[in-house]
JSON list of C-alpha atoms in Angstrom, two decimals:
[
{"chain": "A", "resi": 147, "resn": "MET", "atom": "CA", "xyz": [7.60, 23.33, 3.03]},
{"chain": "A", "resi": 148, "resn": "ASN", "atom": "CA", "xyz": [7.28, 27.12, 3.57]},
{"chain": "A", "resi": 149, "resn": "THR", "atom": "CA", "xyz": [4.39, 27.39, 6.55]},
{"chain": "A", "resi": 150, "resn": "PRO", "atom": "CA", "xyz": [0.43, 28.01, 4.23]},
{"chain": "A", "resi": 151, "resn": "SER", "atom": "CA", "xyz": [-0.89, 31.74, 5.47]},
{"chain": "A", "resi": 152, "resn": "SER", "atom": "CA", "xyz": [-4.40, 30.71, 3.88]},
{"chain": "A", "resi": 153, "resn": "LEU", "atom": "CA", "xyz": [-6.67, 27.79, 4.46]},
{"chain": "A", "resi": 154, "resn": "ALA", "atom": "CA", "xyz": [-6.25, 27.35, 0.46]},
{"chain": "A", "resi": 155, "resn": "GLU", "atom": "CA", "xyz": [-2.80, 26.98, 0.23]},
{"chain": "A", "resi": 156, "resn": "VAL", "atom": "CA", "xyz": [-3.34, 24.07, 3.26]},
{"chain": "A", "resi": 157, "resn": "ARG", "atom": "CA", "xyz": [-5.44, 22.90, 0.66]},
{"chain": "A", "resi": 158, "resn": "ALA", "atom": "CA", "xyz": [-4.30, 22.73, -2.86]},
{"chain": "A", "resi": 159, "resn": "GLU", "atom": "CA", "xyz": [-0.51, 21.40, -0.71]},
{"chain": "A", "resi": 160, "resn": "ILE", "atom": "CA", "xyz": [-2.40, 18.79, 0.24]},
{"chain": "A", "resi": 161, "resn": "ASP", "atom": "CA", "xyz": [-4.34, 18.67, -3.27]},
{"chain": "A", "resi": 162, "resn": "ALA", "atom": "CA", "xyz": [-0.20, 18.49, -5.18]},
{"chain": "A", "resi": 163, "resn": "ILE", "atom": "CA", "xyz": [0.80, 15.82, -1.57]},
{"chain": "A", "resi": 164, "resn": "ASP", "atom": "CA", "xyz": [-2.29, 13.58, -3.04]},
{"chain": "A", "resi": 165, "resn": "SER", "atom": "CA", "xyz": [-2.05, 13.27, -6.47]},
{"chain": "A", "resi": 166, "resn": "THR", "atom": "CA", "xyz": [2.21, 12.28, -6.20]},
{"chain": "A", "resi": 167, "resn": "MET", "atom": "CA", "xyz": [0.27, 9.01, -3.61]},
{"chain": "A", "resi": 168, "resn": "ILE", "atom": "CA", "xyz": [-1.96, 8.47, -6.64]},
{"chain": "A", "resi": 169, "resn": "GLU", "atom": "CA", "xyz": [0.64, 8.33, -9.20]},
{"chain": "A", "resi": 170, "resn": "LEU", "atom": "CA", "xyz": [3.12, 5.91, -6.22]},
{"chain": "A", "resi": 171, "resn": "LEU", "atom": "CA", "xyz": [-0.11, 3.90, -5.40]},
{"chain": "A", "resi": 172, "resn": "ALA", "atom": "CA", "xyz": [-0.39, 3.14, -9.58]},
{"chain": "A", "resi": 173, "resn": "THR", "atom": "CA", "xyz": [2.97, 1.75, -9.67]},
{"chain": "A", "resi": 174, "resn": "ARG", "atom": "CA", "xyz": [2.64, -0.21, -5.94]},
{"chain": "A", "resi": 175, "resn": "GLN", "atom": "CA", "xyz": [-0.65, -1.45, -8.21]},
{"chain": "A", "resi": 176, "resn": "GLU", "atom": "CA", "xyz": [1.05, -2.50, -11.40]},
{"chain": "A", "resi": 177, "resn": "LEU", "atom": "CA", "xyz": [3.38, -4.21, -9.13]},
{"chain": "A", "resi": 178, "resn": "VAL", "atom": "CA", "xyz": [1.21, -5.67, -6.79]},
{"chain": "A", "resi": 179, "resn": "ARG", "atom": "CA", "xyz": [-0.18, -7.45, -10.05]},
{"chain": "A", "resi": 180, "resn": "ALA", "atom": "CA", "xyz": [3.48, -8.18, -11.54]},
{"chain": "A", "resi": 181, "resn": "ALA", "atom": "CA", "xyz": [3.68, -10.16, -8.17]},
{"chain": "A", "resi": 182, "resn": "ALA", "atom": "CA", "xyz": [0.66, -12.71, -8.64]},
{"chain": "A", "resi": 183, "resn": "ALA", "atom": "CA", "xyz": [3.07, -14.81, -11.42]},
{"chain": "A", "resi": 184, "resn": "PHE", "atom": "CA", "xyz": [5.31, -15.53, -8.91]},
{"chain": "A", "resi": 185, "resn": "LYS", "atom": "CA", "xyz": [3.24, -16.68, -6.32]},
{"chain": "A", "resi": 186, "resn": "ARG", "atom": "CA", "xyz": [1.71, -20.18, -6.08]},
{"chain": "A", "resi": 187, "resn": "ASP", "atom": "CA", "xyz": [-1.33, -19.98, -3.31]},
{"chain": "A", "resi": 188, "resn": "GLU", "atom": "CA", "xyz": [-3.82, -17.84, -1.55]},
{"chain": "A", "resi": 189, "resn": "HIS", "atom": "CA", "xyz": [-1.83, -18.18, 1.08]},
{"chain": "A", "resi": 190, "resn": "ALA", "atom": "CA", "xyz": [1.36, -16.73, -0.15]},
{"chain": "A", "resi": 191, "resn": "VAL", "atom": "CA", "xyz": [-0.92, -13.95, -1.92]},
{"chain": "A", "resi": 192, "resn": "ARG", "atom": "CA", "xyz": [-2.56, -13.28, 1.68]},
{"chain": "A", "resi": 193, "resn": "ALA", "atom": "CA", "xyz": [1.55, -14.24, 3.03]},
{"chain": "A", "resi": 194, "resn": "PRO", "atom": "CA", "xyz": [0.85, -12.97, 7.01]},
{"chain": "A", "resi": 195, "resn": "ASP", "atom": "CA", "xyz": [4.42, -13.16, 8.51]},
{"chain": "A", "resi": 196, "resn": "ARG", "atom": "CA", "xyz": [5.79, -11.05, 5.29]},
{"chain": "A", "resi": 197, "resn": "PHE", "atom": "CA", "xyz": [2.93, -8.80, 6.27]},
{"chain": "A", "resi": 198, "resn": "ALA", "atom": "CA", "xyz": [3.83, -7.98, 10.00]},
{"chain": "A", "resi": 199, "resn": "GLN", "atom": "CA", "xyz": [7.16, -7.88, 9.29]},
{"chain": "A", "resi": 200, "resn": "LEU", "atom": "CA", "xyz": [5.42, -4.95, 6.64]},
{"chain": "A", "resi": 201, "resn": "ILE", "atom": "CA", "xyz": [3.25, -3.14, 9.48]},
{"chain": "A", "resi": 202, "resn": "ALA", "atom": "CA", "xyz": [5.90, -3.83, 12.30]},
{"chain": "A", "resi": 203, "resn": "SER", "atom": "CA", "xyz": [8.24, -1.73, 9.86]},
{"chain": "A", "resi": 204, "resn": "VAL", "atom": "CA", "xyz": [6.03, 1.31, 8.78]},
{"chain": "A", "resi": 205, "resn": "ARG", "atom": "CA", "xyz": [5.77, 1.72, 12.26]},
{"chain": "A", "resi": 206, "resn": "GLU", "atom": "CA", "xyz": [8.89, 2.06, 12.75]},
{"chain": "A", "resi": 207, "resn": "ARG", "atom": "CA", "xyz": [9.31, 4.20, 9.41]},
{"chain": "A", "resi": 208, "resn": "ALA", "atom": "CA", "xyz": [6.15, 6.65, 10.57]},
{"chain": "A", "resi": 209, "resn": "ASP", "atom": "CA", "xyz": [7.72, 6.95, 14.21]},
{"chain": "A", "resi": 210, "resn": "ALA", "atom": "CA", "xyz": [10.96, 8.06, 12.96]},
{"chain": "A", "resi": 211, "resn": "ALA", "atom": "CA", "xyz": [9.32, 10.45, 10.37]},
{"chain": "A", "resi": 212, "resn": "GLY", "atom": "CA", "xyz": [7.17, 12.12, 12.85]},
{"chain": "A", "resi": 213, "resn": "LEU", "atom": "CA", "xyz": [3.79, 10.26, 11.81]},
{"chain": "A", "resi": 214, "resn": "SER", "atom": "CA", "xyz": [1.30, 9.32, 14.72]},
{"chain": "A", "resi": 215, "resn": "ALA", "atom": "CA", "xyz": [2.61, 5.06, 14.00]},
{"chain": "A", "resi": 216, "resn": "ASP", "atom": "CA", "xyz": [-1.04, 3.82, 14.42]},
{"chain": "A", "resi": 217, "resn": "VAL", "atom": "CA", "xyz": [-2.38, 6.27, 11.73]},
{"chain": "A", "resi": 218, "resn": "ALA", "atom": "CA", "xyz": [0.84, 4.80, 9.52]},
{"chain": "A", "resi": 219, "resn": "GLU", "atom": "CA", "xyz": [-0.73, 1.66, 10.91]},
{"chain": "A", "resi": 220, "resn": "THR", "atom": "CA", "xyz": [-4.50, 2.15, 10.06]},
{"chain": "A", "resi": 221, "resn": "ILE", "atom": "CA", "xyz": [-3.35, 3.58, 6.22]},
{"chain": "A", "resi": 222, "resn": "TRP", "atom": "CA", "xyz": [-1.21, 0.50, 5.91]},
{"chain": "A", "resi": 223, "resn": "ARG", "atom": "CA", "xyz": [-3.71, -2.40, 7.51]},
{"chain": "A", "resi": 224, "resn": "SER", "atom": "CA", "xyz": [-6.36, -0.24, 5.00]},
{"chain": "A", "resi": 225, "resn": "MET", "atom": "CA", "xyz": [-3.68, -0.10, 1.01]},
{"chain": "A", "resi": 226, "resn": "VAL", "atom": "CA", "xyz": [-2.04, -3.55, 1.39]},
{"chain": "A", "resi": 227, "resn": "GLY", "atom": "CA", "xyz": [-5.85, -5.22, 2.34]},
{"chain": "A", "resi": 228, "resn": "ALA", "atom": "CA", "xyz": [-7.00, -4.24, -0.65]},
{"chain": "A", "resi": 229, "resn": "PHE", "atom": "CA", "xyz": [-3.76, -4.86, -2.96]},
{"chain": "A", "resi": 230, "resn": "ILE", "atom": "CA", "xyz": [-3.99, -7.98, -1.69]},
{"chain": "A", "resi": 231, "resn": "GLU", "atom": "CA", "xyz": [-7.52, -8.40, -3.03]},
{"chain": "A", "resi": 232, "resn": "LEU", "atom": "CA", "xyz": [-6.61, -6.88, -5.74]},
{"chain": "A", "resi": 233, "resn": "GLU", "atom": "CA", "xyz": [-3.56, -9.42, -6.21]},
{"chain": "A", "resi": 234, "resn": "LEU", "atom": "CA", "xyz": [-6.22, -13.05, -5.38]},
{"chain": "A", "resi": 235, "resn": "ALA", "atom": "CA", "xyz": [-8.13, -11.73, -8.98]},
{"chain": "A", "resi": 236, "resn": "GLU", "atom": "CA", "xyz": [-4.47, -11.02, -10.53]},
{"chain": "A", "resi": 237, "resn": "HIS", "atom": "CA", "xyz": [-3.65, -14.67, -9.13]},
{"chain": "A", "resi": 238, "resn": "LYS", "atom": "CA", "xyz": [-7.14, -15.82, -9.75]},
{"chain": "A", "resi": 239, "resn": "SER", "atom": "CA", "xyz": [-7.09, -14.78, -13.31]},
{"chain": "A", "resi": 240, "resn": "LEU", "atom": "CA", "xyz": [-3.77, -16.51, -14.28]},
{"chain": "A", "resi": 241, "resn": "GLN", "atom": "CA", "xyz": [-4.74, -19.99, -13.01]},
{"chain": "A", "resi": 242, "resn": "ALA", "atom": "CA", "xyz": [-8.04, -19.49, -14.58]},
{"chain": "A", "resi": 243, "resn": "SER", "atom": "CA", "xyz": [-5.62, -19.03, -18.05]},
{"chain": "A", "resi": 244, "resn": "GLU", "atom": "CA", "xyz": [-3.57, -21.81, -17.10]}
]
């Protein structure tokens, strides 16, 4: 990355990163919806053990990448929490259609 020489350049780079993140999150969302079909109940959707492992892994990877582990954890907790709610709704919809 070249060092930006103005606030406008910083913002443009942030906007480009945000666009990429939105595309990746849309892909993640489709995978979350697909996962709902493989889970038998709400506990399986919430998967607290998997969530704990994910957070530990995120903290390690963030630290290795030079990102604050606390920032990464906060973002992932919020993101995964939102996706769990989406997956729960998808799971309920699938159960109702059976």
